[in-house]
PDB file of C-alpha atoms in Angstrom:
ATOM      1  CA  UNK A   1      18.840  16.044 -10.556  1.00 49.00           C
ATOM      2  CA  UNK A   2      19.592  16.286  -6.408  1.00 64.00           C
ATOM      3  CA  UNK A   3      18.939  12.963  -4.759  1.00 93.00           C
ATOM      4  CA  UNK A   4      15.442  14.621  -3.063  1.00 96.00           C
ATOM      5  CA  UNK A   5      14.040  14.462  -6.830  1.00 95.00           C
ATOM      6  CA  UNK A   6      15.629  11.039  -7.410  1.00 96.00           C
ATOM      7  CA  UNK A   7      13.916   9.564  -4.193  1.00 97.00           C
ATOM      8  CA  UNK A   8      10.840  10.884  -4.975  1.00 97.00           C
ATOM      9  CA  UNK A   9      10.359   9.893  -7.923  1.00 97.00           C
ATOM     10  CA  UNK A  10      11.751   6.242  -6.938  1.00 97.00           C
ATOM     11  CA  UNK A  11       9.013   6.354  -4.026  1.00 97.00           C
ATOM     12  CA  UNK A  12       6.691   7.872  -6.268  1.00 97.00           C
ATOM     13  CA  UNK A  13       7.462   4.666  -8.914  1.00 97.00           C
ATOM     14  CA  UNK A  14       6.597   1.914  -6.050  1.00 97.00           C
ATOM     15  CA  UNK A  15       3.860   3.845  -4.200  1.00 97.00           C
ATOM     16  CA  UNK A  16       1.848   3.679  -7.572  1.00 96.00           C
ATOM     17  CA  UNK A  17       2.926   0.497  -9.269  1.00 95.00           C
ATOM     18  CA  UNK A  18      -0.320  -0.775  -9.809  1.00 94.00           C
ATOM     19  CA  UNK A  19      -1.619   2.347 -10.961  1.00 92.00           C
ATOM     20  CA  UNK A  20      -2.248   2.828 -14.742  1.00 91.00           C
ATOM     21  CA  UNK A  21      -3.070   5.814 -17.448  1.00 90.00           C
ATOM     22  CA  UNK A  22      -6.307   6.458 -18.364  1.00 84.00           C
ATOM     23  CA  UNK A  23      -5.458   5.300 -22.084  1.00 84.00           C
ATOM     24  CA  UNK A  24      -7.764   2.860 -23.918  1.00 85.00           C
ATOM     25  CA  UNK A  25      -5.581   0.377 -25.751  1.00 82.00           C
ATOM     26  CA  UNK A  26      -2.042   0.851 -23.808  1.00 84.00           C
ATOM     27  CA  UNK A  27      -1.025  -0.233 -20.645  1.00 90.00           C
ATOM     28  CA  UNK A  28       0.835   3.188 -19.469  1.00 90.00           C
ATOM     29  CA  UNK A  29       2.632   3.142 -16.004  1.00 94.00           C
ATOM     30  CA  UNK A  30       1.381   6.041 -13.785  1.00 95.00           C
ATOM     31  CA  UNK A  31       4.548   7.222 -12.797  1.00 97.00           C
ATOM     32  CA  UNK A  32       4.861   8.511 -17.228  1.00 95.00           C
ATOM     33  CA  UNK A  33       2.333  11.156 -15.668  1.00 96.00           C
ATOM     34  CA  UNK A  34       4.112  12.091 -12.180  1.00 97.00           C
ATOM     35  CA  UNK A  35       7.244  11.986 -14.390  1.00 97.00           C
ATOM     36  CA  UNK A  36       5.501  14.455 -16.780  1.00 97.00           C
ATOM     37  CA  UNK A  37       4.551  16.873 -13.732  1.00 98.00           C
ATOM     38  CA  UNK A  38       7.630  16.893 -12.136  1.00 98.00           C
ATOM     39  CA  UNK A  39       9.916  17.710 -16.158  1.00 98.00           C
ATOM     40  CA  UNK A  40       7.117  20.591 -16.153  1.00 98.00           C
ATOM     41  CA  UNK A  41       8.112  22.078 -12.965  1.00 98.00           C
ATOM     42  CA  UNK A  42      12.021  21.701 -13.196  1.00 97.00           C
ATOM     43  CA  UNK A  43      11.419  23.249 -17.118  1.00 97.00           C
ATOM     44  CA  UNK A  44       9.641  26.226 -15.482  1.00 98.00           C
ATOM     45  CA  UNK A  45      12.366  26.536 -12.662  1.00 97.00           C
ATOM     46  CA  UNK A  46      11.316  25.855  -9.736  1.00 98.00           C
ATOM     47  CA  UNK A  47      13.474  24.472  -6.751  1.00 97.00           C
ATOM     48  CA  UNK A  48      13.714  20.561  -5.990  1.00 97.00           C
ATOM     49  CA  UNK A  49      11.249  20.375  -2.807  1.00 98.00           C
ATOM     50  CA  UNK A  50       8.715  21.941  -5.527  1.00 98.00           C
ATOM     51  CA  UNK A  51       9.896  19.707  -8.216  1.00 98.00           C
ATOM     52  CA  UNK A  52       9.330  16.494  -5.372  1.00 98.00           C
ATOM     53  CA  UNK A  53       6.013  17.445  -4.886  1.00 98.00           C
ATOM     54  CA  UNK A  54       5.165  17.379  -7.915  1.00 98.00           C
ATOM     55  CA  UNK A  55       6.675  13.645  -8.160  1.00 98.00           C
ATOM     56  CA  UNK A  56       4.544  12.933  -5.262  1.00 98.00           C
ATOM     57  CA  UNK A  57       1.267  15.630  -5.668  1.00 97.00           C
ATOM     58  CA  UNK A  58      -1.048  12.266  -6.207  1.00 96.00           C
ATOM     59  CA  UNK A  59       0.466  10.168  -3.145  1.00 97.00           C
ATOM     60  CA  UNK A  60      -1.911  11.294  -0.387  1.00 96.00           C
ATOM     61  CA  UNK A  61      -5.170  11.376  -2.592  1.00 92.00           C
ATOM     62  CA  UNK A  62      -4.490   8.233  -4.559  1.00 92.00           C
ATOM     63  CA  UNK A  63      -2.042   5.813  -2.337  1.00 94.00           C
ATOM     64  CA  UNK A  64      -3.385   7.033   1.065  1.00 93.00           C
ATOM     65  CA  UNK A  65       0.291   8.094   1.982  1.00 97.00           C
ATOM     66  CA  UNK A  66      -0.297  10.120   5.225  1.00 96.00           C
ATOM     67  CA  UNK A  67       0.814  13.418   5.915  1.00 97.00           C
ATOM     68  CA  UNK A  68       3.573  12.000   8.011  1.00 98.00           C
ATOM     69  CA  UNK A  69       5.296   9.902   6.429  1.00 98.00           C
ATOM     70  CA  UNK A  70       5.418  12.416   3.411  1.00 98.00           C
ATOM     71  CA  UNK A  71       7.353  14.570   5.724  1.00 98.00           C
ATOM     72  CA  UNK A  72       9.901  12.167   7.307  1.00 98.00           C
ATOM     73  CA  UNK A  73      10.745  11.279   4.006  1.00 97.00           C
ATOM     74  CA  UNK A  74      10.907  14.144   2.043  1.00 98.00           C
ATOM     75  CA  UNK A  75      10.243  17.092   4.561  1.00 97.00           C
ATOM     76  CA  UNK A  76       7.737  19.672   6.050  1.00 98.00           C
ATOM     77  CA  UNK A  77       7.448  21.978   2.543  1.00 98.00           C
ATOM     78  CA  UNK A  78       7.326  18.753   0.238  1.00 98.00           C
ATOM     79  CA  UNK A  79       4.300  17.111   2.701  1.00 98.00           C
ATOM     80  CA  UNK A  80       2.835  20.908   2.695  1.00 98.00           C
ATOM     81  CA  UNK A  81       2.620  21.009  -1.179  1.00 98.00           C
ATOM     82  CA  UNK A  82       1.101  17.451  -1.231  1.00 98.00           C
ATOM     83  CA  UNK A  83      -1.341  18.650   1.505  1.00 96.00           C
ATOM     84  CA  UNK A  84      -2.235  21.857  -0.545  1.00 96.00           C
ATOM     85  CA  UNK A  85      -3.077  19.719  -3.943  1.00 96.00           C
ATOM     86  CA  UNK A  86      -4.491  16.824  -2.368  1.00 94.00           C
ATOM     87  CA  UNK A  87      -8.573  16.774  -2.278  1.00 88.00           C
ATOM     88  CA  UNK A  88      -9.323  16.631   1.049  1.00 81.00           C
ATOM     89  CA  UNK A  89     -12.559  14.573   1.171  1.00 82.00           C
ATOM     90  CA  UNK A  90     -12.336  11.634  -1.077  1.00 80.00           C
ATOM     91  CA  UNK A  91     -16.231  10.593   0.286  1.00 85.00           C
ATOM     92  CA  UNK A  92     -18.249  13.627  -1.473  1.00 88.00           C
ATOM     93  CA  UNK A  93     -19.322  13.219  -4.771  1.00 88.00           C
ATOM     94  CA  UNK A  94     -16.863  14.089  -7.946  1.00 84.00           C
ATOM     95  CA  UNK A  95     -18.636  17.654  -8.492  1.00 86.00           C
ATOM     96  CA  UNK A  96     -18.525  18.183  -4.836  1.00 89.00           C
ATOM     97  CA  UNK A  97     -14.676  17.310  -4.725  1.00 89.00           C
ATOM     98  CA  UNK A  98     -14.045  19.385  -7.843  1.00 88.00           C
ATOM     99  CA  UNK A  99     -16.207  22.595  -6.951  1.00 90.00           C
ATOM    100  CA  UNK A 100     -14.606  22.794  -3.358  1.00 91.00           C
ATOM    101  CA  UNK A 101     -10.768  21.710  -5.054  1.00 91.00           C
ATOM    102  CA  UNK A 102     -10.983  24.984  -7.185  1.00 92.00           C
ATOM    103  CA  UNK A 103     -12.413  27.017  -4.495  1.00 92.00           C
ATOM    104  CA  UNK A 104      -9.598  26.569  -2.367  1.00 93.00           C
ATOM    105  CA  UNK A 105      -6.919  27.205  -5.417  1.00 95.00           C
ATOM    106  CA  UNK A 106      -7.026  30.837  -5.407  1.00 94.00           C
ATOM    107  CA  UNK A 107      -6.107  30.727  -1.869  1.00 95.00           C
ATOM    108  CA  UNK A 108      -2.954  28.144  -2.056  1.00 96.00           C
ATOM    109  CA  UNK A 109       0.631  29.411  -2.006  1.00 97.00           C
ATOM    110  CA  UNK A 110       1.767  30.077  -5.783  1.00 98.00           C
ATOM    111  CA  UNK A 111       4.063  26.932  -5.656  1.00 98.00           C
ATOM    112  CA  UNK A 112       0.884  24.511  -4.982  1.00 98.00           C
ATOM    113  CA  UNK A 113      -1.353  26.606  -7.627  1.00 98.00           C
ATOM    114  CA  UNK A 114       2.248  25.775  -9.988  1.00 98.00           C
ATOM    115  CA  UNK A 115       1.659  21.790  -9.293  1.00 98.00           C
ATOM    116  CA  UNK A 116      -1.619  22.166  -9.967  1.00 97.00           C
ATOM    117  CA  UNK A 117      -1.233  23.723 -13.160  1.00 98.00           C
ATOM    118  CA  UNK A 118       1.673  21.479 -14.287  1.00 98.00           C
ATOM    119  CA  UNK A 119      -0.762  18.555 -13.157  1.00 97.00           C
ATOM    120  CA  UNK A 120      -2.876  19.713 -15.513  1.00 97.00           C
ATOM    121  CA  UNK A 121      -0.475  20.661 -18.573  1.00 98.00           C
ATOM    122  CA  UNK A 122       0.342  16.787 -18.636  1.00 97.00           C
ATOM    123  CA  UNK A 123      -3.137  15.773 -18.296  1.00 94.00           C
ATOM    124  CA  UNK A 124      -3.674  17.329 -21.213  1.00 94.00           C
ATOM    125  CA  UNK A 125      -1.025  16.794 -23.306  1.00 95.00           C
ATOM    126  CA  UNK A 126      -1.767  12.872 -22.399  1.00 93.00           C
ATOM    127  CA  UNK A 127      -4.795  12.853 -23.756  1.00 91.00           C
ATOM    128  CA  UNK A 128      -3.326  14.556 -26.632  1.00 93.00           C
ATOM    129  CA  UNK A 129      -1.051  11.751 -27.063  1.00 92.00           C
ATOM    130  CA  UNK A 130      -3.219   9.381 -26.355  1.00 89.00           C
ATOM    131  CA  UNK A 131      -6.484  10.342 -28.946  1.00 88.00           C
ATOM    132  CA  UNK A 132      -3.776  10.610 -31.601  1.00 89.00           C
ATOM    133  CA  UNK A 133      -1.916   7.331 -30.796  1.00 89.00           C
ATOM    134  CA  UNK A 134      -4.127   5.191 -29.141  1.00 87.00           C
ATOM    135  CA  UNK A 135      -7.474   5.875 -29.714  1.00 84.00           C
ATOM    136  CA  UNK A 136     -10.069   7.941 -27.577  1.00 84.00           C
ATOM    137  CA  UNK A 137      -9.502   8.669 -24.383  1.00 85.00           C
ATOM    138  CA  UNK A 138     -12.389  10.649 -23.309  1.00 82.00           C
ATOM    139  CA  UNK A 139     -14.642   7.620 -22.754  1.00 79.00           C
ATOM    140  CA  UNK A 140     -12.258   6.396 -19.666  1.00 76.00           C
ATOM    141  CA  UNK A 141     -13.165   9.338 -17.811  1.00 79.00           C
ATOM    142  CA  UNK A 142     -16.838   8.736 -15.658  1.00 77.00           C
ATOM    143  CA  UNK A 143     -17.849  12.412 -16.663  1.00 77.00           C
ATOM    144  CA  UNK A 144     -16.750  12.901 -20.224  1.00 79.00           C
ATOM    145  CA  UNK A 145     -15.162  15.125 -22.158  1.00 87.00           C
ATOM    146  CA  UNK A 146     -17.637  18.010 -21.369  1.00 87.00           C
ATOM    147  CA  UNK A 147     -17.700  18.276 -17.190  1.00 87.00           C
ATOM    148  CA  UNK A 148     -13.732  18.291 -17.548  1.00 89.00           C
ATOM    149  CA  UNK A 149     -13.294  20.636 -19.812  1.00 92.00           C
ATOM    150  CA  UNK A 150     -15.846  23.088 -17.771  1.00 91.00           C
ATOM    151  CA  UNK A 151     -13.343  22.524 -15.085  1.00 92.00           C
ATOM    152  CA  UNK A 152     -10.757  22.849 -17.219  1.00 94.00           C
ATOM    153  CA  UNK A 153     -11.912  26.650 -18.833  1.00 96.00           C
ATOM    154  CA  UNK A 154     -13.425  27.272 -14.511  1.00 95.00           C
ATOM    155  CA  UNK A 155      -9.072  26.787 -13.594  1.00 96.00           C
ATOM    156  CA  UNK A 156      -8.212  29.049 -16.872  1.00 97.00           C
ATOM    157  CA  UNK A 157     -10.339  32.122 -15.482  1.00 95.00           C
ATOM    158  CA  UNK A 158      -9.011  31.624 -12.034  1.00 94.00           C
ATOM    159  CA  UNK A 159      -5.384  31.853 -13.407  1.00 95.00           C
ATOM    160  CA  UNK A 160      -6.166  35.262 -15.256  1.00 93.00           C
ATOM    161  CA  UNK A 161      -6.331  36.635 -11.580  1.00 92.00           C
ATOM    162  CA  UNK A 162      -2.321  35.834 -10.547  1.00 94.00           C
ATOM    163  CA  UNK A 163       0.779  37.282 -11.756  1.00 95.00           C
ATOM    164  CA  UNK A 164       1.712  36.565 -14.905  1.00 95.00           C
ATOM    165  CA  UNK A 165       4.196  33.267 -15.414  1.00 97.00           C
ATOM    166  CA  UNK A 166       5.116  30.957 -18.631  1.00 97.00           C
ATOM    167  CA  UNK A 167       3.540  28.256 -16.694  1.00 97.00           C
ATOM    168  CA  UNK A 168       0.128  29.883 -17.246  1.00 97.00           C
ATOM    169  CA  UNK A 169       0.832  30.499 -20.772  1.00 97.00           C
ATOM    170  CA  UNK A 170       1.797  27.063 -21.082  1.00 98.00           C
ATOM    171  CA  UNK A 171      -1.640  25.892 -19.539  1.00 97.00           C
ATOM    172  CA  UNK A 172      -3.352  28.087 -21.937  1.00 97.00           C
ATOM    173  CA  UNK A 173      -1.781  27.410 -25.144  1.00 97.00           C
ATOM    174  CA  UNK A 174      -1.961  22.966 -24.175  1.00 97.00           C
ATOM    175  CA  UNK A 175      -5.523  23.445 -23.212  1.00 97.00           C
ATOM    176  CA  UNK A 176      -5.934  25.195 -26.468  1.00 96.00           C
ATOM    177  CA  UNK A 177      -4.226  22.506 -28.194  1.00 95.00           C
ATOM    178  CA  UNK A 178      -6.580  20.047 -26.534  1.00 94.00           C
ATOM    179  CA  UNK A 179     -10.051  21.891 -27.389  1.00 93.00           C
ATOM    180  CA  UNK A 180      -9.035  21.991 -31.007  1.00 91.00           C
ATOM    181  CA  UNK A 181      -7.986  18.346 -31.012  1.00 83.00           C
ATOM    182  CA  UNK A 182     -11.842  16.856 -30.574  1.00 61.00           C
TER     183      UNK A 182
END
């Protein structure tokens, strides 16, 4: 792990300290999910800046960490990912922010639609984890089980449209997982 990674994730780790998992019953620091993201990205081989922003894809939209200071810390390309996966208007409604989110995807560089899609992968598998270990999870969420999993099935189509990668496998076969688990 290069020290980029390591500081990331460090900043990452204080930036959302008071930030918890959506789990009912457990008390789950958020930095188990930008953790998760970041393992998913490094397994699927992409470089450290990539890796970093996937440490830090929820800084910006969750922690109000500018643009800025993203980039005197970690650099232009790690601040640019951020940027790319980071809703850009936290004031519209949750279908506005999710319809417009998904838009854009298609159009993002491949590394932003990867953090994305890792994002994603650990979403799911933590709700997995979670209905199987700590009871259901679905009723933490404001819009359910069914408007995510639209969303969910809206990002699978999207995906059949780029180049083939294990990382889109991998988002196939864990959302699969996840429909079958309830």
């Amino acid at each position: 792990m290069g020290t980029l990674l390591k500081r990331a994730l460090d900043q990452a780790a204080v930036w959302h300290r008071a930030q918890k998992r959506k789990y009912p019953n457990a008390d789950v620091p958020y930095i188990s999910h930008l953790a998760g993201v970041a393992v998913l990205l490094a397994r699927h081989g992409f470089d450290d800046e990539v890796v970093a922003a996937g440490a830090l894809h929820d800084a910006m939209e969750d922690q109000g960490v500018t643009f800025d200071e993203l980039s005197q810390r970690f650099g232009d390309r790690v601040a640019t990912l951020v940027r790319h996966v980071t809703e850009q208007d936290r004031a519209l409604p949750w279908e506005d922010r999710k319809r417009l989110y998904l838009e854009a995807f298609p159009k993002k560089p491949w590394e932003a639609q990867a953090i994305t899609l890792a994002d994603k992968i650990d979403n799911f598998q933590s709700i997995i984890v979670c209905a199987r270990e700590h009871g259901d999870p679905w009723s933490m969420f404001k819009r359910g089980r069914d408007m995510q999993i639209a969303r969910f099935e809206e990002l699978r189509a999207m995906c059949r449209g780029l180049p083939p990668h294990p990382l889109l496998d991998e988002y196939g076969a864990v959302l699969d997982e996840l429909l079958s688990t309830g």
